[in-house]
Short mmCIF file of C-alpha atoms and ligand atoms in Angstrom, two decimals:
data_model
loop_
_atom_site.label_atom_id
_atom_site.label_comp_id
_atom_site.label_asym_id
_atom_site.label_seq_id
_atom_site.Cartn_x
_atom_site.Cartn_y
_atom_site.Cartn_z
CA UNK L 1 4.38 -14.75 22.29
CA UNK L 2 7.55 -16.47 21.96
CA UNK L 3 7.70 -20.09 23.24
CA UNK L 4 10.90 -21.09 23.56
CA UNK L 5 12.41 -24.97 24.30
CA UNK L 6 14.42 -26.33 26.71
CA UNK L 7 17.50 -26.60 24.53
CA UNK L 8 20.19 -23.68 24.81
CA UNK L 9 21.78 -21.53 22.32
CA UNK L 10 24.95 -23.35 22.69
CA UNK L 11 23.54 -26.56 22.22
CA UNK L 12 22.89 -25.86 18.76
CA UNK L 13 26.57 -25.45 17.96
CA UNK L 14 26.60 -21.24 17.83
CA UNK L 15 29.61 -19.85 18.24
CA UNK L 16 30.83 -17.80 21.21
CA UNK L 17 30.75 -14.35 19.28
CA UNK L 18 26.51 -15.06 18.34
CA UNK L 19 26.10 -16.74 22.37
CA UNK L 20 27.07 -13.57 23.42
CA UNK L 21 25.20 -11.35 21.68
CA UNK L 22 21.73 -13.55 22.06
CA UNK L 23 22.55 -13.13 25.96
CA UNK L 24 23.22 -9.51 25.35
CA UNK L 25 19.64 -9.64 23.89
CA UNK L 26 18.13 -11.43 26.66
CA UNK L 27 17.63 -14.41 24.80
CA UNK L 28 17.90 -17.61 26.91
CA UNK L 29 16.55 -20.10 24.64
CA UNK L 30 16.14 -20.68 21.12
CA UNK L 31 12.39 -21.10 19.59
CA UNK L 32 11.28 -24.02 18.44
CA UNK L 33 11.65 -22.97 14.68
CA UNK L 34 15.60 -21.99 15.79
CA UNK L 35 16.13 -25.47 17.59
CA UNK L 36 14.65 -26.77 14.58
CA UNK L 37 16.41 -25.36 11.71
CA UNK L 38 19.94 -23.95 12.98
CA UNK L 39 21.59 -27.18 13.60
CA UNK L 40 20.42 -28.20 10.03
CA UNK L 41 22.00 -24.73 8.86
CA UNK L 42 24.95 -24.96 10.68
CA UNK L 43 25.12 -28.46 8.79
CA UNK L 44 25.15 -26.84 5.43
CA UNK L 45 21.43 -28.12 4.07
CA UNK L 46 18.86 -26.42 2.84
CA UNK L 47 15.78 -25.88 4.55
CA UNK L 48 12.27 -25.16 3.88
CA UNK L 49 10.07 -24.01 6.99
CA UNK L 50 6.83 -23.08 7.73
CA UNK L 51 6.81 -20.50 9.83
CA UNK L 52 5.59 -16.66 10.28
CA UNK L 53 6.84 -13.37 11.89
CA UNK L 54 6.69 -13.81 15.21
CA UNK L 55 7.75 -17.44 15.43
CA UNK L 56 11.51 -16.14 15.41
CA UNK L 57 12.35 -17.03 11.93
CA UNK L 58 14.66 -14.30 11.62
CA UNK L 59 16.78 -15.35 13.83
CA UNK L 60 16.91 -19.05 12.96
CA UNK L 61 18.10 -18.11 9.35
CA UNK L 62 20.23 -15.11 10.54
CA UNK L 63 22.68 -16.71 13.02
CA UNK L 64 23.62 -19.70 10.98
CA UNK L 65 24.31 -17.41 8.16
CA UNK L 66 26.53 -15.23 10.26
CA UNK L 67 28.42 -17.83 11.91
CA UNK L 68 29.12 -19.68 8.57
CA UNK L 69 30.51 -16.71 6.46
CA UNK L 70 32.47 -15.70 9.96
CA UNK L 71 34.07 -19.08 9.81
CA UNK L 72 34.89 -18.97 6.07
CA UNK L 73 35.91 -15.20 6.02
CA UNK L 74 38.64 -15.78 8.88
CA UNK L 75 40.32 -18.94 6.96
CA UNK L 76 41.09 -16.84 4.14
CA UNK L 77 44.37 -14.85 4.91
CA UNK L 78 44.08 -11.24 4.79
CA UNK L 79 45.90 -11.02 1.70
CA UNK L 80 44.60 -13.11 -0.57
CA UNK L 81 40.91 -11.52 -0.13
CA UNK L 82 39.08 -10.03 -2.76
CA UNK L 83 36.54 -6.97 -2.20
CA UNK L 84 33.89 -7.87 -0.14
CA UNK L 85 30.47 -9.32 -2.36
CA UNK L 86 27.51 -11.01 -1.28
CA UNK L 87 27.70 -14.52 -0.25
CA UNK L 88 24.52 -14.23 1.34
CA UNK L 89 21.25 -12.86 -0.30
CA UNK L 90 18.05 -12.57 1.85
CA UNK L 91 15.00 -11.70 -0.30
CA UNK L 92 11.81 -10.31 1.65
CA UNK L 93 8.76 -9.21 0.35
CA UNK L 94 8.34 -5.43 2.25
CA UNK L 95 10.53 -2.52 3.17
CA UNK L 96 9.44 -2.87 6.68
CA UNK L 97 10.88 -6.91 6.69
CA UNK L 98 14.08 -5.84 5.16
CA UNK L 99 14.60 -3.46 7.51
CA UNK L 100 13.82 -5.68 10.59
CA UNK L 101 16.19 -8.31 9.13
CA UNK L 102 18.83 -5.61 8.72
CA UNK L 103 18.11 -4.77 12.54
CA UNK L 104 18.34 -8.60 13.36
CA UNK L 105 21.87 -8.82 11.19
CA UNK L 106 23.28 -5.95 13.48
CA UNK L 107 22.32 -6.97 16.48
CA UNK L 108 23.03 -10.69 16.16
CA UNK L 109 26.53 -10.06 14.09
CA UNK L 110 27.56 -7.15 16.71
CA UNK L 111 30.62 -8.86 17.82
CA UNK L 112 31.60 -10.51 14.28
CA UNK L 113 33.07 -8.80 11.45
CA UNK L 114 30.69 -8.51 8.84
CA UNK L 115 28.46 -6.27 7.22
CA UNK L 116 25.30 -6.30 5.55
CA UNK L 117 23.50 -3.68 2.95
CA UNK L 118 19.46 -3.17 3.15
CA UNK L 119 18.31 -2.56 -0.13
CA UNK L 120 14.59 -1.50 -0.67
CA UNK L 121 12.50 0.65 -3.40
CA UNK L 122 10.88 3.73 -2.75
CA UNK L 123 14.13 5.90 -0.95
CA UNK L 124 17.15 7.14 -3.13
CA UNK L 125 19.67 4.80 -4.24
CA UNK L 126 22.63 6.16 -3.15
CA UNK L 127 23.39 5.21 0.40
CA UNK L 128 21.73 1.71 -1.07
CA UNK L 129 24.67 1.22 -3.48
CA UNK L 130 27.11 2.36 -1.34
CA UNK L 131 26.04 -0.65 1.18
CA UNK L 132 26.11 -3.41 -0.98
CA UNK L 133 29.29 -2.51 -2.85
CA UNK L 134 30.94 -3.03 0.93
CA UNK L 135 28.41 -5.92 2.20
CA UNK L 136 29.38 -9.40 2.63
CA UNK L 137 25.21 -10.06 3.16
CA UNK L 138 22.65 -8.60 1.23
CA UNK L 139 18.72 -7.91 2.61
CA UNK L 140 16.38 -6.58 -0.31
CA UNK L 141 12.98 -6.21 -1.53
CA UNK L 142 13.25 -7.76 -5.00
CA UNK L 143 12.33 -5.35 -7.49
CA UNK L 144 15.11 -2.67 -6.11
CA UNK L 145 17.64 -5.44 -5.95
CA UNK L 146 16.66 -5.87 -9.62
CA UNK L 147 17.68 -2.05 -10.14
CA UNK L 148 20.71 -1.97 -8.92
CA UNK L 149 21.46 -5.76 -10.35
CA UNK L 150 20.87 -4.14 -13.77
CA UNK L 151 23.61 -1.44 -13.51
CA UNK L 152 25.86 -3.54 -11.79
CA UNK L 153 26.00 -2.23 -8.30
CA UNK L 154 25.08 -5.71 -6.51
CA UNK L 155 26.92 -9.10 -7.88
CA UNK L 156 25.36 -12.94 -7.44
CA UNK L 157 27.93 -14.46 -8.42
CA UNK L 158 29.77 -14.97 -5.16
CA UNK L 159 26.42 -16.13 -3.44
CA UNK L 160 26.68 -19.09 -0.94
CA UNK L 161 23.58 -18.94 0.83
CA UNK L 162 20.34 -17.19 -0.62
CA UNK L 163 17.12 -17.26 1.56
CA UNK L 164 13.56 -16.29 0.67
CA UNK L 165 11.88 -15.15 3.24
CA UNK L 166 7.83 -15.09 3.07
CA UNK L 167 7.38 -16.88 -0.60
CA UNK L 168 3.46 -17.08 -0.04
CA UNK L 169 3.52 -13.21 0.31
CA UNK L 170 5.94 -12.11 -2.18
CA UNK L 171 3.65 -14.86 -4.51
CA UNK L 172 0.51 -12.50 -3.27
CA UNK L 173 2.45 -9.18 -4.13
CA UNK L 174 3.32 -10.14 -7.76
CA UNK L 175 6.85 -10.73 -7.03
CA UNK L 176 7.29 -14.30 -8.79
CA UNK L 177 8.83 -13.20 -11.99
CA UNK L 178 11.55 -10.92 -10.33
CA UNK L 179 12.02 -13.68 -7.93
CA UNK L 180 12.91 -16.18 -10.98
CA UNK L 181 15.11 -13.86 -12.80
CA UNK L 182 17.48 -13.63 -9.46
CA UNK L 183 17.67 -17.21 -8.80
CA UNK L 184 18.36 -17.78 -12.53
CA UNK L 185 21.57 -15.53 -11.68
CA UNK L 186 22.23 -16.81 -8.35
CA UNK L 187 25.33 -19.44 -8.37
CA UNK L 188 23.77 -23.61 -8.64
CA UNK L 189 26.00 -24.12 -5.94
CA UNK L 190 24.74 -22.79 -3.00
CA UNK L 191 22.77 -23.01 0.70
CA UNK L 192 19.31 -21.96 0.27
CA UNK L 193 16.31 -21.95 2.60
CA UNK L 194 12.89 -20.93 1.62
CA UNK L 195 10.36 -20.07 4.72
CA UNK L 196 6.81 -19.22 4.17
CA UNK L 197 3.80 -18.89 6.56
CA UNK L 198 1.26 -21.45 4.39
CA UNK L 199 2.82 -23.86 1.77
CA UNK L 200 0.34 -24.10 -1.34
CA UNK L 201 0.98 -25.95 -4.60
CA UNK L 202 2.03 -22.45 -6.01
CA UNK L 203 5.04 -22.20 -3.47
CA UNK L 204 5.45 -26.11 -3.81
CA UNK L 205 6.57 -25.01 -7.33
CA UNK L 206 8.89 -21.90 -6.02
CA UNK L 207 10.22 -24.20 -3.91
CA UNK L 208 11.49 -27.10 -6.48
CA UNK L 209 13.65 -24.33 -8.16
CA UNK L 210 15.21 -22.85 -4.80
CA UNK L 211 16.18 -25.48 -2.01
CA UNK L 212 17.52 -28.84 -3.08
CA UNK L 213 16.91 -31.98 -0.81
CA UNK L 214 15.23 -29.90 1.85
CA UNK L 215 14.84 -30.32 5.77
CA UNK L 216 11.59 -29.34 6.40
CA UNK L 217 10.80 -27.54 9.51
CA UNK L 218 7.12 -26.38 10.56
CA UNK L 219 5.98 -24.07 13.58
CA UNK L 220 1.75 -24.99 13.96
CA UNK L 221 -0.32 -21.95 12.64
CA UNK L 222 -1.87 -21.46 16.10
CA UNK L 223 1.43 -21.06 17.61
CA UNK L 224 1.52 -17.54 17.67
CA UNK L 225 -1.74 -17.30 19.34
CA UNK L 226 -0.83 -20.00 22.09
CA UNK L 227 -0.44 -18.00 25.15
CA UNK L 228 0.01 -14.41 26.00
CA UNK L 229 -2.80 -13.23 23.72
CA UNK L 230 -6.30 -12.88 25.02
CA UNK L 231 -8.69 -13.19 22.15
CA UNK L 232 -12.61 -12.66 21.60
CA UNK L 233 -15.22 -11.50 19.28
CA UNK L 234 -17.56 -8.95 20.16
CA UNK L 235 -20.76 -9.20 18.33
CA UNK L 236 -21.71 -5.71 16.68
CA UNK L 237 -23.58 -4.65 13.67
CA UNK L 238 -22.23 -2.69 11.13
CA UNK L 239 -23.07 0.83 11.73
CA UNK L 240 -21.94 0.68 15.57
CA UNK L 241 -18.46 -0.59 14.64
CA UNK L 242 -17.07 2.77 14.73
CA UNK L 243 -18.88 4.00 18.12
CA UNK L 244 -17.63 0.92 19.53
CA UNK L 245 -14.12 1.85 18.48
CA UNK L 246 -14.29 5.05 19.83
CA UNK L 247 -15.01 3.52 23.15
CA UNK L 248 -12.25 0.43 23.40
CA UNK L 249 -10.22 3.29 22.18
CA UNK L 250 -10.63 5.54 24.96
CA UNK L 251 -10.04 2.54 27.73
CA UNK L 252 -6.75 1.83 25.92
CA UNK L 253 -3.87 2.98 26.77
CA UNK L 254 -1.19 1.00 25.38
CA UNK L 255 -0.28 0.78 21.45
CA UNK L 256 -3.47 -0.25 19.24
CA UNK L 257 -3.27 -2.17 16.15
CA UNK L 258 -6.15 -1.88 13.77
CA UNK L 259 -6.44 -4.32 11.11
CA UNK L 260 -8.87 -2.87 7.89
CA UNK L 261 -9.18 -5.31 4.65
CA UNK L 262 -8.95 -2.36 2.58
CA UNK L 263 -6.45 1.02 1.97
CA UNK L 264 -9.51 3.28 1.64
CA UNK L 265 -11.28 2.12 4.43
CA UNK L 266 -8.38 1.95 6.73
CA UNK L 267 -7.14 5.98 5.72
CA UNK L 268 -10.74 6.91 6.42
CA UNK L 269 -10.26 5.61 9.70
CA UNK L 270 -7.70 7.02 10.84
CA UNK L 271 -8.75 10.32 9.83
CA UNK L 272 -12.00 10.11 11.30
CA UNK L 273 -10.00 8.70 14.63
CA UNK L 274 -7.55 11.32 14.64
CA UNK L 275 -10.42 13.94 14.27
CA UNK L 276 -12.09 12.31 16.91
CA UNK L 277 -9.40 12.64 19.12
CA UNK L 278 -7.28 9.73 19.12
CA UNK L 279 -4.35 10.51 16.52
CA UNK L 280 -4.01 7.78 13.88
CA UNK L 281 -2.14 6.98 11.18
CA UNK L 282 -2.68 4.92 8.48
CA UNK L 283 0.09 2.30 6.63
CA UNK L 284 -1.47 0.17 3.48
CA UNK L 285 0.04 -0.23 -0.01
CA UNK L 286 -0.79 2.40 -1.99
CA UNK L 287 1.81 4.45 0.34
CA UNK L 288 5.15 5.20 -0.86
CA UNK L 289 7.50 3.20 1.22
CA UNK L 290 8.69 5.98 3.12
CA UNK L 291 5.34 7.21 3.95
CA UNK L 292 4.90 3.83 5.44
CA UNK L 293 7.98 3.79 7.38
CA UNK L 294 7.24 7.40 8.88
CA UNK L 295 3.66 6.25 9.98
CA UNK L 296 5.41 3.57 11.38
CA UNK L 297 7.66 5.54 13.40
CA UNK L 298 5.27 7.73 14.62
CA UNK L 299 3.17 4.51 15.87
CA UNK L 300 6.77 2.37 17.73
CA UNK L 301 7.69 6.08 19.27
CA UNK L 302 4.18 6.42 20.25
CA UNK L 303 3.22 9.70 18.95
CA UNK L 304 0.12 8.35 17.91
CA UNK L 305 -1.84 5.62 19.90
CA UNK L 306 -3.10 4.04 16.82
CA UNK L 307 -2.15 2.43 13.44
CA UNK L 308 -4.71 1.28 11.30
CA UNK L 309 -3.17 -1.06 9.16
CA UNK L 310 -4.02 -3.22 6.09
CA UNK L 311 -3.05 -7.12 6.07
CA UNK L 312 -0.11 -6.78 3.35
CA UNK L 313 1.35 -3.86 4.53
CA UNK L 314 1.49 -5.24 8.23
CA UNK L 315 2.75 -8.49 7.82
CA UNK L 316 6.11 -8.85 9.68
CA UNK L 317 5.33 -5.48 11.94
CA UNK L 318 7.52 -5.97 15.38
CA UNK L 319 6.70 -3.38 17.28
CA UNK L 320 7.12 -3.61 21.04
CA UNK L 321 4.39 -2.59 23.24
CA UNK L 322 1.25 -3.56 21.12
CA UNK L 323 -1.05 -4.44 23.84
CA UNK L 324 -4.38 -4.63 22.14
CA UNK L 325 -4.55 -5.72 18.45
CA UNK L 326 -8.64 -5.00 16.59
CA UNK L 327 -9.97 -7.24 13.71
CA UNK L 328 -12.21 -4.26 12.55
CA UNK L 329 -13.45 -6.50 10.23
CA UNK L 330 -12.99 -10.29 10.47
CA UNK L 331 -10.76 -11.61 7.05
CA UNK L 332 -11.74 -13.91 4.56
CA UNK L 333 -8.53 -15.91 4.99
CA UNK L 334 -8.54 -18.00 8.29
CA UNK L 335 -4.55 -17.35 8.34
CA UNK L 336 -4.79 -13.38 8.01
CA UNK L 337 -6.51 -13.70 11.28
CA UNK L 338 -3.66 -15.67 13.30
CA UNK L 339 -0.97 -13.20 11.30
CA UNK L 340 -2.94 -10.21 12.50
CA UNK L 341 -2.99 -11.06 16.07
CA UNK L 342 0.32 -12.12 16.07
CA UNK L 343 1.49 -8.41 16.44
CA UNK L 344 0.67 -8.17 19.95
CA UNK L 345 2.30 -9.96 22.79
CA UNK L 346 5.50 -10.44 21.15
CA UNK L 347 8.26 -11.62 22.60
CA UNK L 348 6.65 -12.73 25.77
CA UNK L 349 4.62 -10.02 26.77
CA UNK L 350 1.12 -10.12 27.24
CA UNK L 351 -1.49 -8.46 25.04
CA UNK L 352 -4.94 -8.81 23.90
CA UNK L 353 -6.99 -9.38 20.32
CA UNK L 354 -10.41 -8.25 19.72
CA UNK L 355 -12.30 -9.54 16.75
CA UNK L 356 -15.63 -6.67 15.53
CA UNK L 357 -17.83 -9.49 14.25
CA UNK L 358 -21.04 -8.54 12.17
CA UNK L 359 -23.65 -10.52 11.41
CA UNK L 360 -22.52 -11.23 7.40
CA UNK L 361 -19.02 -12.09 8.71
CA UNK L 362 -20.31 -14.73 11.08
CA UNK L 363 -19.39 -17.42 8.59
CA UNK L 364 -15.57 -15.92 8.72
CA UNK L 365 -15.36 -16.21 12.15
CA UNK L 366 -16.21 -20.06 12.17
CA UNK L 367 -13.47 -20.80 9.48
CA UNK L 368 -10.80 -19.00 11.45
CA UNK L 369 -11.94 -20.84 14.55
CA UNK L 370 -12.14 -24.16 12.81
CA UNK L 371 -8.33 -23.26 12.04
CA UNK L 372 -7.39 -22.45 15.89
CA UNK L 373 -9.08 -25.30 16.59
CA UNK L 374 -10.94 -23.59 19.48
CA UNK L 375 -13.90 -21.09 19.65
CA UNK L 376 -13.29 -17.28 20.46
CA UNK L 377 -14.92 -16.62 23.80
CA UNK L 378 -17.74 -13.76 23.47
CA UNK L 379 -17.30 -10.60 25.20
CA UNK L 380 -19.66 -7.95 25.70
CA UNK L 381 -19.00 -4.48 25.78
CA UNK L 382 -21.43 -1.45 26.81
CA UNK L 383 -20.99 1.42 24.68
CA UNK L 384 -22.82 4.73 23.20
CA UNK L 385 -24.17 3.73 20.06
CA UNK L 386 -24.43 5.20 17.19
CA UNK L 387 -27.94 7.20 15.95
CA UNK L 388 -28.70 5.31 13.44
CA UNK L 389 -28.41 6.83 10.35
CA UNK L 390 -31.21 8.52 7.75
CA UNK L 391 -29.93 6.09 5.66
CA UNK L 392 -30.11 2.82 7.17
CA UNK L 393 -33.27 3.27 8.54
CA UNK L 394 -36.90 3.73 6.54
CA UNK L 395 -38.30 5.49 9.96
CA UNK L 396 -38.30 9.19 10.41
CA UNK L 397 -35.72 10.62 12.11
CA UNK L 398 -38.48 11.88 14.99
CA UNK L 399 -39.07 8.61 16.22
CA UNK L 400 -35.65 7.83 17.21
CA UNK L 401 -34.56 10.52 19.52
CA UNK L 402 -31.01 11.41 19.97
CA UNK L 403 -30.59 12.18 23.47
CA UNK L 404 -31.88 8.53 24.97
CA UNK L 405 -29.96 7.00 22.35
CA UNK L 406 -26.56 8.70 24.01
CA UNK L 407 -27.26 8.30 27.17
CA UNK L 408 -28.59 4.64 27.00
CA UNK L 409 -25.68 2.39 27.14
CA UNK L 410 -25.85 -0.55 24.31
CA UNK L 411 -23.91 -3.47 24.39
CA UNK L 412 -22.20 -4.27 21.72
CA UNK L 413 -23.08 -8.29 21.95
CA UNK L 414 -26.51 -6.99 20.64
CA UNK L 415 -27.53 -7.53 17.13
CA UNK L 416 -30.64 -6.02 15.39
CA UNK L 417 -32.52 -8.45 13.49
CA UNK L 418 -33.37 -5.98 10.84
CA UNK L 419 -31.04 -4.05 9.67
CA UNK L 420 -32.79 -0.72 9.18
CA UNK L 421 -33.64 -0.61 12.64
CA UNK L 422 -30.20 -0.84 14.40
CA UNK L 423 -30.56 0.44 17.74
CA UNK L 424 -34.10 -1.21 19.01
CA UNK L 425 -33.40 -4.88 18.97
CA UNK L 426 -31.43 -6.90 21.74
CA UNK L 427 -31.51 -9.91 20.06
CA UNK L 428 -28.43 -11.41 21.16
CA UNK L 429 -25.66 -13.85 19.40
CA UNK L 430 -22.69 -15.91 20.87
CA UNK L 431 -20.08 -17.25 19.22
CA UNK L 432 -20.52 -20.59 17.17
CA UNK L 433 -18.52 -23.20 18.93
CA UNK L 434 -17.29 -25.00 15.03
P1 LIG Y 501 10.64 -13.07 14.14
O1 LIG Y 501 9.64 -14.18 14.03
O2 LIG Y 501 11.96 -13.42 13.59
O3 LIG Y 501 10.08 -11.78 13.55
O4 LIG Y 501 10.87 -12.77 15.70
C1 LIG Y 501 9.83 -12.36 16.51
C2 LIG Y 501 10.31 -11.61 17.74
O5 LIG Y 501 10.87 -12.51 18.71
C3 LIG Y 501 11.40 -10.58 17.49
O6 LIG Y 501 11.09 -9.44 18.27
C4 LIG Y 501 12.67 -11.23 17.98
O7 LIG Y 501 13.59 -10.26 18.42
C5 LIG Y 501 12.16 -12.09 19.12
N1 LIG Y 501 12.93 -13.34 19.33
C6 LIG Y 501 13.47 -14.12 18.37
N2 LIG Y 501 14.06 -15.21 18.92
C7 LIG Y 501 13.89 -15.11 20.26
C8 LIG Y 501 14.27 -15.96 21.37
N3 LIG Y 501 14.92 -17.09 21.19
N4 LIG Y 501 13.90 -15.53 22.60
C9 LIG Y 501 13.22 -14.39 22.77
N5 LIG Y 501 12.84 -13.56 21.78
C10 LIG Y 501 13.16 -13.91 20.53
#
């Protein structure tokens, strides 16, 4: 959810054009990354923040940005100006990023002047090039910026203020060497701001070729899962992860979110959901861009109920009306966890996060709550399991009989102590406190 200070908008020194647009957007105070880092923006330094999606980073690089190319663009006299060309470059690791910065430019800069171009792989060029030749801000995924670079559709020259937005994930996605080939063409004078959600040595070394004598600004990594979210674990083995889906599922009915470490795992599962009756689609990758955007669509229209979603292709997802995000499996990385959950309750709402914890992932579970600094209450949840399969189990199939199975409610906070037997064991776990 969106904690927000006590400070107002115009406190920070935003202009009247940006004031009224925030209030236009409901906004009535800035987040603690925006009291943070705009006044240093506004300031002309660079700044380097910690911060994820959902901590309102956007904003905090997006109305400084606006308000100082405004106030240059309307001291130049009509006359003497040249075609428009990017003084501002924002570089973002997904399609789905660019495009919600894009949003955030419009809505922000609706009473100002000045436009921006989107610029992202995977969709024709075209309308692209036709943007940026007219765009006094640039978004773009890096390797499509490249593109159009090379055949001299986008200029750097005239760059005042270049942000890179999520280092530690375009680092992840392979992006470092197009990233150092545009800030080797990028102007030495200049504003530039780097924000990422963890700051490792690797992005320690980005960072000493982008921002010069940074502020630093840092939102806590818990932040996002401060209030608003309810989270816990439900205990569940392996083979009774799906079944217990299929329940939660049918209790829902808001937006789910459901987070799969891998692509071929999480298209399996939505096409055994939407088989099953609760229409799924999946977003990971290995999609083309615009697949991802459609299956995105579907999911913020609500056409389907549920995304299943892998960590990279979900980071930065803002889509309203989330209300229950699932850890279908729990990640290795302690700060995939507090990323994934951060995609419900945004913006203030409430919404809930439910972590499918089996017995090998225990030791996942206490890293993540060693990073919240809090245990994840236990919650249990009766459901139809599962048969267990031929399979899993070395017992004939006679001597567990299908019908009691279905019509005897399990709960879910159950765990077999042998694994080939999953159904007839209620040995039961809670959650490790650290
Ligand atoms: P971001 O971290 O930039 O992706 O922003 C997360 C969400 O919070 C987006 O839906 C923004 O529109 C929203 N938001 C950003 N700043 C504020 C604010 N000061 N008050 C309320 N909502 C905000």
């Amino acid at each position: 959810s969106m904690t927000t200070s006590s400070v107002t908008f115009a406190q920070l020194g935003l202009t009247a054009p940006l004031l009224r647009a925030l209030s236009e957007k409901n906004y009535l105070h800035p987040s603690p990354i925006q009291a943070e880092a705009i006044p240093h923006l506004l300031a002309g330094r660079d700044v380097m923040g910690s911060a994820q999606t959902g901590t309102g980073k956007t904003a905090a690089f997006a109305l400084p940005i606006l308000q100082l190319l405004s106030a240059a663009s309307t001291t130049t006299p009509h006359a003497l100006r040249v075609p428009r060309s990017p003084r501002a470059l924002i570089l973002t690791p997904t399609r789905e990023l660019a495009v919600q910065i894009g949003d955030s430019f419009s809505a922000y800069g609706r009473h100002l002047r000045l436009r921006h171009a989107v610029i992202f792989g995977g969709v024709g060029q075209n309308p692209q090039v036709r943007a940026a030749h007219d765009a006094d801000i640039v978004v773009a995924t890096p390797g499509r910026l490249l593109d159009l670079a090379s055949q001299g559709h986008v200029r750097f020259d005239r760059v005042q203020i270049f942000v890179l937005d999520e280092a530690d994930r375009m680092l992840d996605m392979g992006f470092a060497p197009d990233i150092k080939r545009i800030i080797g063409r990028l102007p030495v004078e200049r504003q530039s701001l780097l924000f990422s959600a963890t700051m490792p040595g690797s992005i320690l070394d980005l960072a000493s070729r982008v921002v010069r004598n940074p502020v630093r600004v840092a939102v806590t990594p818990d932040a996002p899962a401060a209030d608003g979210i309810t989270q816990s674990v439900v205990n569940v083995d392996h083979g009774q992860k799906y079944p217990l889906l299929r329940h939660v599922l049918g209790e829902q009915k808001g937006l789910v979110l459901v987070f799969m470490r891998t692509k071929h795992s999480a298209n399996k599962l939505a096409k055994n959901l939407s088989r099953d009756g609760f229409p799924a689609e999946a977003i990971h990758g290995n999609k083309s861009q615009a697949a991802r955007q459609r299956a995105l669509e579907t999911f913020r229209a609500g056409d389907v109920q549920v995304l299943v979603a892998t960590d990279v292709a979900a980071r930065g997802i803002d889509v309203k009306g989330i209300s229950l995000v699932i850890n279908y499996d729990i990640p290795h990385e302690p700060e995939a966890y507090v990323h994934r959950i951060g995609r419900t309750a945004r913006a203030g709402t409430q919404g809930e996060a439910l972590a499918f914890c089996e017995p090998s992932e225990r030791s996942n579970l206490r890293n993540i709550q060693r990073l919240l600094r809090k245990s994840i209450p236990v919650k249990n949840i009766a459901f139809t399991p599962a048969p267990p399969s031929p399979a899993s189990t070395s017992h004939p199939r006679a001597s567990h009989p299908a019908a009691p199975a279905h019509h005897r409610p399990a709960t879910a906070h159950q765990h077999s102590s042998s694994s080939h037997h999953p159904r007839a064991s209620s040995h039961s776990h809670s959650a490790p406190s650290h």
